[in-house]
Amino acid sequence: MGRYDFEKIEKKWQKYWADHNTFDVHENQSKNKYYCLDMFPYPSSAGLHVGHPEGYTATDIVARYRRMRYNENVLHPIGFDAFGLPAENYAIKINRNPKEITQENIDNFTKQLKSLGFSYDWSRIVNTSDPSYYKWTQWMFRELYQKGLAYKKKAPVNWCESCKTVLAREQVVDGKCERCKNEVIQKELSQWFFKITDYADELLANLDKLDWPEPIKEIQRNWIGRSEGVLIKFKISPSATSLASGKLLADNSKLPNESQFLNSNDQVYLEIFTTRPDTLFGATFMVIAPEHKLINKMGEAINNKQEIDEYIREASKKNELERTDLNKEKTGVELNGLEAINPVNNKKIPIFIADYVMMNYGTGAIMAVPAHDKRDFEFAKKYKLPIIEVVRQITEQTNNNQNIIPKQIPNYEFQIPSSTYSCFSDEGISINSGEFNGLITQEFKEKIIRWLEGEKIGQKAVNYKLRDWLVSRQRYWGAPIPIIYCEKCGEILVPEKDLPIKLPNDVDFRPTGESPLTRSKKFHAVKCPRCGATHGVRREPDTMDTFVCSSWYFLRYVDPHNYKKPFSRKKVKYWLPVDLYVGGAEHAVLHLMYARFFIKVLRDAGYLDFDEPFAKLRNQGMILAEDGRKMSKSLGNVINPDDIIALYGADTFRLYEMFMGPLEDAKPWSTKSIIGIRRFLEKIWKLQTKCNKQLTKNKDSSLERLLHKTIKKITEDIEAMKFNTAISQMMILANKMEKQERVSIIDYQLLITILSPFAPHIAEEIWSKLGNKNSIAQENWPVYNQNLIEEREIELAIQINGKVRDKITVQTDIAEDGAIQKALESVKIKNWLTGKDPKKVIYIKGKLISFVV
RNA sequence: GCCCGGGUGGUGGAAUUGGUAGACACGCAGGACUUAAAAUCCUGUGACUUCGGUCAUGCGGGUUCGAUUCCCGCCCCGGGCACCA
């Protein structure tokens, strides 16, 4: 038999799989497909982290299992998300080219991944930094541009001082750069955006039909942040000074924010968005954001322009983090000379400018209802503004749970001293609202919306927190944006035939704040595709966010060598959508949102006919260091998978990571515990000595029962991705087999077969030693026999008042009477009953008998 | 502040349409083998105990014959969102 020489065995079988192309797949219409996908790694210089193989092993088990159980055509690919900052920063540090470094890292990752025995189709590898790939990333940009979904706009954007580039909103975490953790500041810059907001509704609605972890769906829901409300126009009128309306109407230029401020028939309106139109009677003032255009428009009518300008200046100095700091005291200034008119009661109310109202949400203006909004309440308290209660909590309820109206509804204007009132922002029943008194919030909303629409001063509206995706970056190591600027023709999309636009090599790619590509002579030596001019023509020097590359890579896997198209329609139709996708939860609003957006765009452009890329998603939990903290270089607690594999072997490593705990949980690493897995594999190995080739059936029927029970449990556990309990069940079986004098070859082979997706190398080796010529990966998954699982005898617990006092062994098919009779015969039970008859007897078949005394 | 997860032996974890808490593994203790050690194997291992039992699934209540599981009120940890009108 020899010793369990994992090093030799693992090398041997890795070579065998490679030589035989065991896991290469091709479209085969007669077979069902299964697309089993890992989030492709970023090939960092640090090499593979122990967290990578956790998810990769999980998908590999599923891939191997599905080939065996369902004979499916399993697409299980891998590739590299190779553009991005770390390689570039490292390249700058050691003064080399990121391309070379990336290639070295990819080579190293490939070696490491191969050493783990994953059943990837290595012929389909993709590398996003290769021109043959990013040609199609640029093609994707073209598609978006042509559909009006890619646009350049000057806007306040997030800027990382350390990385010297702009970032997407999703890449700013707690006001800091997601990559380098440095402070992010706001800058007004002209940048490229993808119009993901066009798909906000579908991105939200489709979540319900996805088999994804609930927390991820919830994060996306919150991020999209849909809220239904009403746009309401408030008349603006001059208070002390007269309003020169002629002047106001003179300027009709269409600035993006212009719509918030409407004028018609000489009347100036301020439009606000609210989700609570039922509190309209409680609106005692208005607030506009410092950036609101009303200030410029109404400049003439405002008496304290200087004071206002000073406030705007102060507000503009603050970054977004300071602006949105909740602990900060609210500040604001009243616009003297202007008043708004509350449309429901024609009351004149003051208008304030305050930086707690944001220009980038809704209309940048609000009606303030201090009695029912915490922020407005704080502001009203500080500036001694009236607080009118218009919603009361419903306290009384009838028996059938229907709301009833409080007996007394005050119907007078009721100003509350702020010191005795605490803000109530829930729904309830309305008071102080004229004819609407007594309505509950929902009824009120419906009624008032009808009224507002009838008066043509309001309309239903939906708002989102989701913003368009900022995709341009002022960095070198990314896909160039396929745009040319011609002095004569303006902004021109690069034609498909001119793709890829390759990254030039003659560049000092150190970040300066200006795109490094600006400095390449070669890069800008280009003709205008429209007029043919060579002078006054330059390329867009920005590159694309790496998340653009990763938004479609799973489509490229189905057709990785196609040089005419990003993918063939037919192949995509066969393989997509992805059936199982496994990766970290950190991409909840990044990659997972962007990829969904891309699929919808491509679908609408007619390239695809499905709506969602990833039917089923699972997140692997983080593997923590032994001390329970995150593994990090600075803490010196990082475990290198290479070391573990060298010491224990890849099979042990795979099995250990699956045995640690549930896939989705965060789990601390324990090098000490690995030995248990190694012992288990040694045990399996040594069972060869007990294996009897003549013995085709086991004498021990309890072993047979356990074997079939184990097949059943492993099958169910893999389906549910509960790998930790699957392994413990195999351990139970191996422990029992070890205690046998002899084990039949049939039983032993069954154990090896169900072990093979988890520990493929040792399984192949034993399988071949038992005389099999094929790869175990091509074997059929065993079927358990339900009849063989049934136990003849079972143990029943006997409880007195819910406490277990004895256990009895009975025939499985024992009748209730017989079981109770037998229980009453127990000496222990007799003692507990002390001669009395039980008041009640509860019998749970196959489980227990409970006596109540 | 709001929204999700979660809290079980010395450790990782198992068991929830309410039904024997602690599977499996690590560690630890004792034993066998060995001149010795490693490896391996065997036995024990939640706590307390007057050896009858008692107490134990973050804390305090409740429902139930019976609660880790359901309900109410807290505490702690992790994650997400955060002036979103």
Short mmCIF file of N, CA and C (backbone and C1' of nucleotides) in Angstrom, two decimals, chain A residues 223 227 274-275 323-324 326 328 330 356-358 361 366 375 465 659-660 662 673 676 679 724 728 731-732 735 795 799 801-802 805 807 842 847-848 850 852, chain B residues 1 3-5 11-16 19-21 23-28 39-43 52-55 64-66 79-85:
data_model
loop_
_atom_site.label_atom_id
_atom_site.label_comp_id
_atom_site.label_asym_id
_atom_site.label_seq_id
_atom_site.Cartn_x
_atom_site.Cartn_y
_atom_site.Cartn_z
N TRP A 223 -29.19 50.59 -1.02
CA TRP A 223 -28.32 51.41 -1.84
C TRP A 223 -29.11 52.08 -2.96
N SER A 227 -37.75 55.74 -2.99
CA SER A 227 -38.86 56.19 -2.15
C SER A 227 -39.91 56.90 -2.98
N THR A 274 -41.51 65.27 -1.24
CA THR A 274 -41.79 64.74 0.10
C THR A 274 -42.44 63.37 0.01
N THR A 275 -42.14 62.54 0.99
CA THR A 275 -42.82 61.25 1.06
C THR A 275 -44.02 61.34 2.01
N ARG A 323 -20.41 67.75 5.91
CA ARG A 323 -21.79 68.14 5.60
C ARG A 323 -22.78 67.15 6.20
N THR A 324 -22.42 65.87 6.15
CA THR A 324 -23.39 64.85 6.54
C THR A 324 -23.17 64.34 7.96
N LEU A 326 -23.93 63.85 11.41
CA LEU A 326 -25.22 63.98 12.10
C LEU A 326 -25.12 64.70 13.44
N LYS A 328 -23.38 67.23 14.08
CA LYS A 328 -23.20 68.66 13.86
C LYS A 328 -24.52 69.41 14.10
N LYS A 330 -27.37 71.97 13.40
CA LYS A 330 -27.87 72.49 12.13
C LYS A 330 -27.76 74.01 12.08
N TYR A 356 -28.23 71.29 5.74
CA TYR A 356 -28.70 69.93 6.05
C TYR A 356 -29.60 69.42 4.93
N VAL A 357 -29.90 70.28 4.01
CA VAL A 357 -30.62 69.84 2.81
C VAL A 357 -29.60 69.70 1.67
N MET A 358 -29.67 68.55 1.01
CA MET A 358 -28.67 68.21 0.00
C MET A 358 -29.20 68.50 -1.40
N TYR A 361 -30.28 65.25 -3.81
CA TYR A 361 -31.40 64.35 -3.60
C TYR A 361 -32.69 65.13 -3.75
N ILE A 366 -36.95 71.42 0.53
CA ILE A 366 -37.95 70.66 1.30
C ILE A 366 -38.99 71.59 1.91
N ARG A 375 -35.13 66.20 11.81
CA ARG A 375 -34.17 67.23 11.41
C ARG A 375 -34.81 68.60 11.40
N LYS A 465 -31.73 56.88 -4.12
CA LYS A 465 -30.43 57.28 -3.58
C LYS A 465 -29.32 56.93 -4.57
N PHE A 659 -14.31 22.20 6.46
CA PHE A 659 -14.72 21.64 7.75
C PHE A 659 -14.80 22.71 8.85
N MET A 660 -14.15 23.84 8.62
CA MET A 660 -14.07 24.88 9.65
C MET A 660 -15.42 25.34 10.18
N PRO A 662 -19.73 26.72 8.68
CA PRO A 662 -20.57 27.05 7.53
C PRO A 662 -19.86 27.99 6.56
N SER A 673 -5.80 22.69 14.33
CA SER A 673 -6.93 21.80 14.05
C SER A 673 -6.80 21.03 12.74
N GLY A 676 -6.52 17.13 12.45
CA GLY A 676 -7.68 16.23 12.51
C GLY A 676 -8.09 15.76 11.13
N ARG A 679 -5.47 13.33 9.81
CA ARG A 679 -5.68 12.00 10.39
C ARG A 679 -6.81 11.26 9.67
N ASN A 724 -19.41 21.37 5.91
CA ASN A 724 -18.83 20.98 7.20
C ASN A 724 -19.51 19.74 7.78
N SER A 728 -18.12 15.74 8.44
CA SER A 728 -18.22 15.04 9.73
C SER A 728 -18.94 13.70 9.55
N MET A 731 -16.51 11.24 8.29
CA MET A 731 -15.63 10.84 9.39
C MET A 731 -16.29 9.73 10.21
N ILE A 732 -17.57 9.88 10.44
CA ILE A 732 -18.29 8.86 11.21
C ILE A 732 -18.22 7.52 10.48
N ASN A 735 -14.65 6.12 10.62
CA ASN A 735 -14.37 5.59 11.96
C ASN A 735 -14.97 4.20 12.14
N GLU A 795 -34.21 4.23 19.91
CA GLU A 795 -34.21 4.60 21.33
C GLU A 795 -35.27 5.67 21.55
N GLN A 799 -39.86 11.05 29.28
CA GLN A 799 -39.80 12.28 30.06
C GLN A 799 -40.87 12.27 31.15
N ASN A 801 -42.66 15.27 33.21
CA ASN A 801 -42.78 16.72 33.22
C ASN A 801 -41.71 17.40 32.36
N GLY A 802 -41.44 16.81 31.21
CA GLY A 802 -40.53 17.44 30.26
C GLY A 802 -39.06 17.17 30.50
N ARG A 805 -35.93 11.13 31.93
CA ARG A 805 -35.60 10.34 33.13
C ARG A 805 -35.09 8.95 32.77
N LYS A 807 -34.29 6.08 29.10
CA LYS A 807 -34.36 5.83 27.66
C LYS A 807 -34.61 4.34 27.47
N ILE A 842 -47.92 12.06 26.48
CA ILE A 842 -47.69 12.56 25.13
C ILE A 842 -46.72 11.61 24.44
N LYS A 847 -39.60 9.30 18.76
CA LYS A 847 -38.80 10.26 19.51
C LYS A 847 -38.91 10.04 21.02
N LEU A 848 -40.12 10.24 21.56
CA LEU A 848 -40.21 10.20 23.01
C LEU A 848 -41.63 9.97 23.53
N SER A 850 -43.79 11.39 26.90
CA SER A 850 -43.73 12.34 28.00
C SER A 850 -44.90 12.13 28.95
N VAL A 852 -47.01 13.48 32.18
CA VAL A 852 -47.26 14.69 32.97
C VAL A 852 -47.89 14.27 34.28
P G B 1 -28.38 55.27 19.46
"O5'" G B 1 -29.53 55.26 18.36
"C5'" G B 1 -30.65 56.10 18.49
"C4'" G B 1 -31.12 56.54 17.14
"C3'" G B 1 -31.53 55.42 16.21
"O3'" G B 1 -32.87 55.04 16.45
"C1'" G B 1 -30.08 56.87 15.05
P C B 3 -35.27 49.71 12.70
"O5'" C B 3 -34.60 48.99 11.46
"C5'" C B 3 -35.12 49.18 10.14
"C4'" C B 3 -34.21 48.49 9.16
"C3'" C B 3 -33.81 47.09 9.56
"O3'" C B 3 -34.85 46.17 9.30
"C1'" C B 3 -31.89 48.26 8.87
P C B 4 -34.80 44.72 10.00
"O5'" C B 4 -33.95 43.93 8.94
"C5'" C B 4 -33.25 42.80 9.34
"C4'" C B 4 -32.07 42.56 8.44
"C3'" C B 4 -31.22 41.41 8.94
"O3'" C B 4 -31.75 40.19 8.46
"C1'" C B 4 -29.83 43.27 8.64
P G B 5 -32.42 39.17 9.53
"O5'" G B 5 -31.24 38.13 9.72
"C5'" G B 5 -30.24 38.44 10.64
"C4'" G B 5 -28.92 37.96 10.13
"C3'" G B 5 -28.23 37.09 11.18
"O3'" G B 5 -28.36 35.73 10.87
"C1'" G B 5 -26.98 39.06 10.85
P U B 11 -14.30 28.32 25.05
"O5'" U B 11 -13.43 27.86 23.80
"C5'" U B 11 -12.35 28.67 23.33
"C4'" U B 11 -11.84 28.09 22.02
"C3'" U B 11 -12.91 27.91 20.95
"O3'" U B 11 -13.18 29.11 20.26
"C1'" U B 11 -11.63 25.94 21.10
P G B 12 -14.62 29.28 19.59
"O5'" G B 12 -14.52 28.37 18.29
"C5'" G B 12 -13.61 28.74 17.26
"C4'" G B 12 -13.72 27.77 16.11
"C3'" G B 12 -15.14 27.53 15.60
"O3'" G B 12 -15.56 28.59 14.76
"C1'" G B 12 -14.05 25.46 15.83
P G B 13 -17.09 28.90 14.60
"O5'" G B 13 -17.63 27.61 13.84
"C5'" G B 13 -18.96 27.13 13.99
"C4'" G B 13 -18.92 25.63 13.85
"C3'" G B 13 -20.27 24.95 14.01
"O3'" G B 13 -20.84 24.78 12.72
"C1'" G B 13 -18.74 24.01 15.54
P A B 14 -22.38 24.74 12.54
"O5'" A B 14 -22.80 23.39 13.28
"C5'" A B 14 -22.60 22.15 12.61
"C4'" A B 14 -23.19 21.01 13.38
"C3'" A B 14 -24.70 21.03 13.57
"O3'" A B 14 -25.35 20.65 12.38
"C1'" A B 14 -23.64 20.25 15.51
P A B 15 -26.69 21.37 11.98
"O5'" A B 15 -27.68 20.85 13.12
"C5'" A B 15 -28.11 19.50 13.09
"C4'" A B 15 -28.86 19.21 14.36
"C3'" A B 15 -30.12 20.04 14.57
"O3'" A B 15 -31.20 19.43 13.90
"C1'" A B 15 -28.84 19.96 16.57
P U B 16 -32.03 20.22 12.82
"O5'" U B 16 -32.96 21.08 13.74
"C5'" U B 16 -34.10 21.70 13.17
"C4'" U B 16 -34.80 22.45 14.24
"C3'" U B 16 -35.89 23.40 13.74
"O3'" U B 16 -37.14 22.73 13.69
"C1'" U B 16 -34.43 24.56 15.20
P G B 19 -37.83 20.47 18.19
"O5'" G B 19 -38.02 19.37 19.30
"C5'" G B 19 -37.51 19.58 20.60
"C4'" G B 19 -37.46 18.27 21.32
"C3'" G B 19 -37.14 17.09 20.40
"O3'" G B 19 -36.40 16.16 21.16
"C1'" G B 19 -39.29 16.80 21.36
P U B 20 -34.85 16.26 21.24
"O5'" U B 20 -34.65 15.26 22.47
"C5'" U B 20 -35.17 15.57 23.76
"C4'" U B 20 -34.26 14.93 24.77
"C3'" U B 20 -32.81 15.40 24.64
"O3'" U B 20 -32.23 15.47 25.94
"C1'" U B 20 -32.94 13.07 24.29
P A B 21 -32.27 16.84 26.62
"O5'" A B 21 -31.32 17.72 25.72
"C5'" A B 21 -29.95 17.44 25.69
"C4'" A B 21 -29.38 17.98 24.41
"C3'" A B 21 -27.89 17.76 24.27
"O3'" A B 21 -27.66 16.53 23.62
"C1'" A B 21 -28.39 20.05 23.90
P A B 23 -20.80 15.69 21.25
"O5'" A B 23 -20.92 14.73 19.98
"C5'" A B 23 -22.04 13.88 19.82
"C4'" A B 23 -22.39 13.78 18.35
"C3'" A B 23 -21.22 13.61 17.39
"O3'" A B 23 -20.82 12.26 17.31
"C1'" A B 23 -22.67 15.28 16.57
P C B 24 -19.32 11.83 17.56
"O5'" C B 24 -18.54 12.66 16.43
"C5'" C B 24 -18.63 12.29 15.06
"C4'" C B 24 -17.94 13.33 14.20
"C3'" C B 24 -16.54 13.72 14.67
"O3'" C B 24 -15.58 12.80 14.22
"C1'" C B 24 -17.77 15.68 14.24
P A B 25 -14.31 12.47 15.14
"O5'" A B 25 -13.55 13.87 15.13
"C5'" A B 25 -12.81 14.29 13.99
"C4'" A B 25 -12.37 15.72 14.14
"C3'" A B 25 -11.41 16.02 15.28
"O3'" A B 25 -10.09 15.58 15.00
"C1'" A B 25 -13.04 17.70 15.16
P C B 26 -9.10 15.28 16.22
"O5'" C B 26 -8.70 16.73 16.72
"C5'" C B 26 -7.98 17.61 15.86
"C4'" C B 26 -7.88 18.97 16.51
"C3'" C B 26 -7.19 19.00 17.86
"O3'" C B 26 -5.78 18.96 17.72
"C1'" C B 26 -9.15 20.28 17.98
P G B 27 -4.89 18.18 18.77
"O5'" G B 27 -5.17 18.98 20.12
"C5'" G B 27 -4.67 20.31 20.27
"C4'" G B 27 -5.21 20.92 21.54
"C3'" G B 27 -4.88 20.15 22.81
"O3'" G B 27 -3.60 20.51 23.29
"C1'" G B 27 -7.18 20.64 22.79
P C B 28 -2.70 19.40 23.99
"O5'" C B 28 -3.47 19.16 25.36
"C5'" C B 28 -3.63 20.22 26.31
"C4'" C B 28 -4.59 19.80 27.39
"C3'" C B 28 -4.25 18.48 28.09
"O3'" C B 28 -3.27 18.67 29.08
"C1'" C B 28 -6.54 18.49 27.52
P A B 39 3.00 13.39 17.92
"O5'" A B 39 2.78 12.19 16.90
"C5'" A B 39 2.96 12.39 15.49
"C4'" A B 39 2.92 11.06 14.78
"C3'" A B 39 1.67 10.23 15.03
"O3'" A B 39 0.59 10.62 14.20
"C1'" A B 39 3.56 8.87 15.32
P U B 40 -0.89 10.59 14.81
"O5'" U B 40 -1.17 9.04 15.03
"C5'" U B 40 -1.23 8.16 13.92
"C4'" U B 40 -1.28 6.74 14.41
"C3'" U B 40 -2.42 6.43 15.38
"O3'" U B 40 -3.64 6.20 14.69
"C1'" U B 40 -0.42 5.53 16.25
P C B 41 -5.00 6.69 15.34
"O5'" C B 41 -5.29 5.55 16.40
"C5'" C B 41 -5.46 4.20 15.97
"C4'" C B 41 -5.40 3.28 17.15
"C3'" C B 41 -6.36 3.62 18.29
"O3'" C B 41 -7.66 3.15 18.02
"C1'" C B 41 -4.21 3.21 19.19
P C B 42 -8.91 3.92 18.60
"O5'" C B 42 -8.92 3.47 20.13
"C5'" C B 42 -9.12 2.10 20.46
"C4'" C B 42 -8.98 1.94 21.95
"C3'" C B 42 -9.83 2.91 22.78
"O3'" C B 42 -11.17 2.45 22.90
"C1'" C B 42 -7.63 2.87 23.64
P U B 43 -12.35 3.48 23.00
"O5'" U B 43 -12.18 4.03 24.48
"C5'" U B 43 -12.38 3.17 25.60
"C4'" U B 43 -12.06 3.91 26.88
"C3'" U B 43 -12.74 5.26 27.04
"O3'" U B 43 -14.08 5.13 27.46
"C1'" U B 43 -10.46 5.47 27.63
P G B 52 -26.08 6.80 43.30
"O5'" G B 52 -27.29 7.78 43.59
"C5'" G B 52 -28.13 8.23 42.57
"C4'" G B 52 -29.35 8.88 43.17
"C3'" G B 52 -29.96 9.97 42.34
"O3'" G B 52 -30.85 9.45 41.39
"C1'" G B 52 -29.81 10.65 44.63
P G B 53 -30.92 10.06 39.97
"O5'" G B 53 -31.90 11.27 40.22
"C5'" G B 53 -31.67 12.54 39.63
"C4'" G B 53 -31.39 13.56 40.71
"C3'" G B 53 -31.32 14.99 40.22
"O3'" G B 53 -32.60 15.59 40.24
"C1'" G B 53 -29.35 14.50 41.41
P U B 54 -33.04 16.60 39.16
"O5'" U B 54 -32.13 17.85 39.51
"C5'" U B 54 -32.36 18.60 40.71
"C4'" U B 54 -31.28 19.65 40.86
"C3'" U B 54 -31.13 20.60 39.68
"O3'" U B 54 -32.09 21.65 39.72
"C1'" U B 54 -28.99 19.83 40.31
P C B 55 -32.64 22.21 38.34
"O5'" C B 55 -31.40 23.05 37.81
"C5'" C B 55 -30.92 24.17 38.57
"C4'" C B 55 -29.59 24.63 38.01
"C3'" C B 55 -29.60 25.03 36.55
"O3'" C B 55 -30.11 26.34 36.40
"C1'" C B 55 -27.70 23.68 36.99
P U B 64 -49.62 28.13 29.28
"O5'" U B 64 -48.84 26.92 28.62
"C5'" U B 64 -49.27 26.39 27.37
"C4'" U B 64 -48.27 25.36 26.90
"C3'" U B 64 -47.96 24.26 27.90
"O3'" U B 64 -48.96 23.26 27.92
"C1'" U B 64 -45.96 25.06 26.91
P C B 65 -49.38 22.61 29.34
"O5'" C B 65 -48.13 21.70 29.73
"C5'" C B 65 -48.06 21.09 31.02
"C4'" C B 65 -46.93 20.09 31.02
"C3'" C B 65 -45.62 20.61 30.45
"O3'" C B 65 -44.89 21.32 31.43
"C1'" C B 65 -46.11 18.49 29.51
P G B 66 -44.19 22.66 31.01
"O5'" G B 66 -43.09 22.13 29.99
"C5'" G B 66 -41.99 21.37 30.48
"C4'" G B 66 -41.16 20.86 29.34
"C3'" G B 66 -40.63 21.92 28.39
"O3'" G B 66 -39.45 22.50 28.93
"C1'" G B 66 -41.53 20.14 27.14
P G B 79 -17.34 44.89 11.49
"O5'" G B 79 -18.53 44.82 10.43
"C5'" G B 79 -18.41 44.00 9.27
"C4'" G B 79 -19.73 43.92 8.54
"C3'" G B 79 -20.26 45.22 7.98
"O3'" G B 79 -19.59 45.61 6.80
"C1'" G B 79 -22.01 44.06 9.01
P G B 80 -19.49 47.17 6.45
"O5'" G B 80 -20.97 47.52 5.99
"C5'" G B 80 -21.49 46.98 4.78
"C4'" G B 80 -22.94 47.32 4.66
"C3'" G B 80 -23.28 48.80 4.62
"O3'" G B 80 -23.04 49.36 3.34
"C1'" G B 80 -24.74 47.74 6.11
P C B 81 -22.51 50.85 3.25
"O5'" C B 81 -23.81 51.68 3.64
"C5'" C B 81 -24.95 51.65 2.80
"C4'" C B 81 -26.11 52.34 3.46
"C3'" C B 81 -25.87 53.79 3.87
"O3'" C B 81 -25.92 54.69 2.78
"C1'" C B 81 -26.94 52.66 5.64
P A B 82 -24.86 55.89 2.79
"O5'" A B 82 -25.39 56.80 3.98
"C5'" A B 82 -26.66 57.42 3.89
"C4'" A B 82 -27.10 57.79 5.27
"C3'" A B 82 -26.41 58.99 5.87
"O3'" A B 82 -26.87 60.17 5.26
"C1'" A B 82 -26.75 57.33 7.51
P C B 83 -26.01 61.45 5.54
"O5'" C B 83 -27.24 62.46 5.70
"C5'" C B 83 -28.53 61.86 5.91
"C4'" C B 83 -29.38 62.78 6.72
"C3'" C B 83 -30.34 63.57 5.87
"O3'" C B 83 -31.64 63.43 6.37
"C1'" C B 83 -29.27 64.94 7.48
P C B 84 -32.34 61.93 6.27
"O5'" C B 84 -32.57 61.77 4.71
"C5'" C B 84 -33.66 62.41 4.06
"C4'" C B 84 -33.99 61.65 2.79
"C3'" C B 84 -34.15 60.15 2.98
"O3'" C B 84 -35.11 59.70 2.08
"C1'" C B 84 -32.38 60.55 1.49
P A B 85 -36.53 59.50 2.40
"O5'" A B 85 -37.15 60.80 3.05
"C5'" A B 85 -38.02 61.60 2.29
"C4'" A B 85 -38.17 62.93 2.96
"C3'" A B 85 -38.83 63.99 2.10
"O3'" A B 85 -40.24 63.87 2.12
"C1'" A B 85 -36.92 64.88 3.11
#
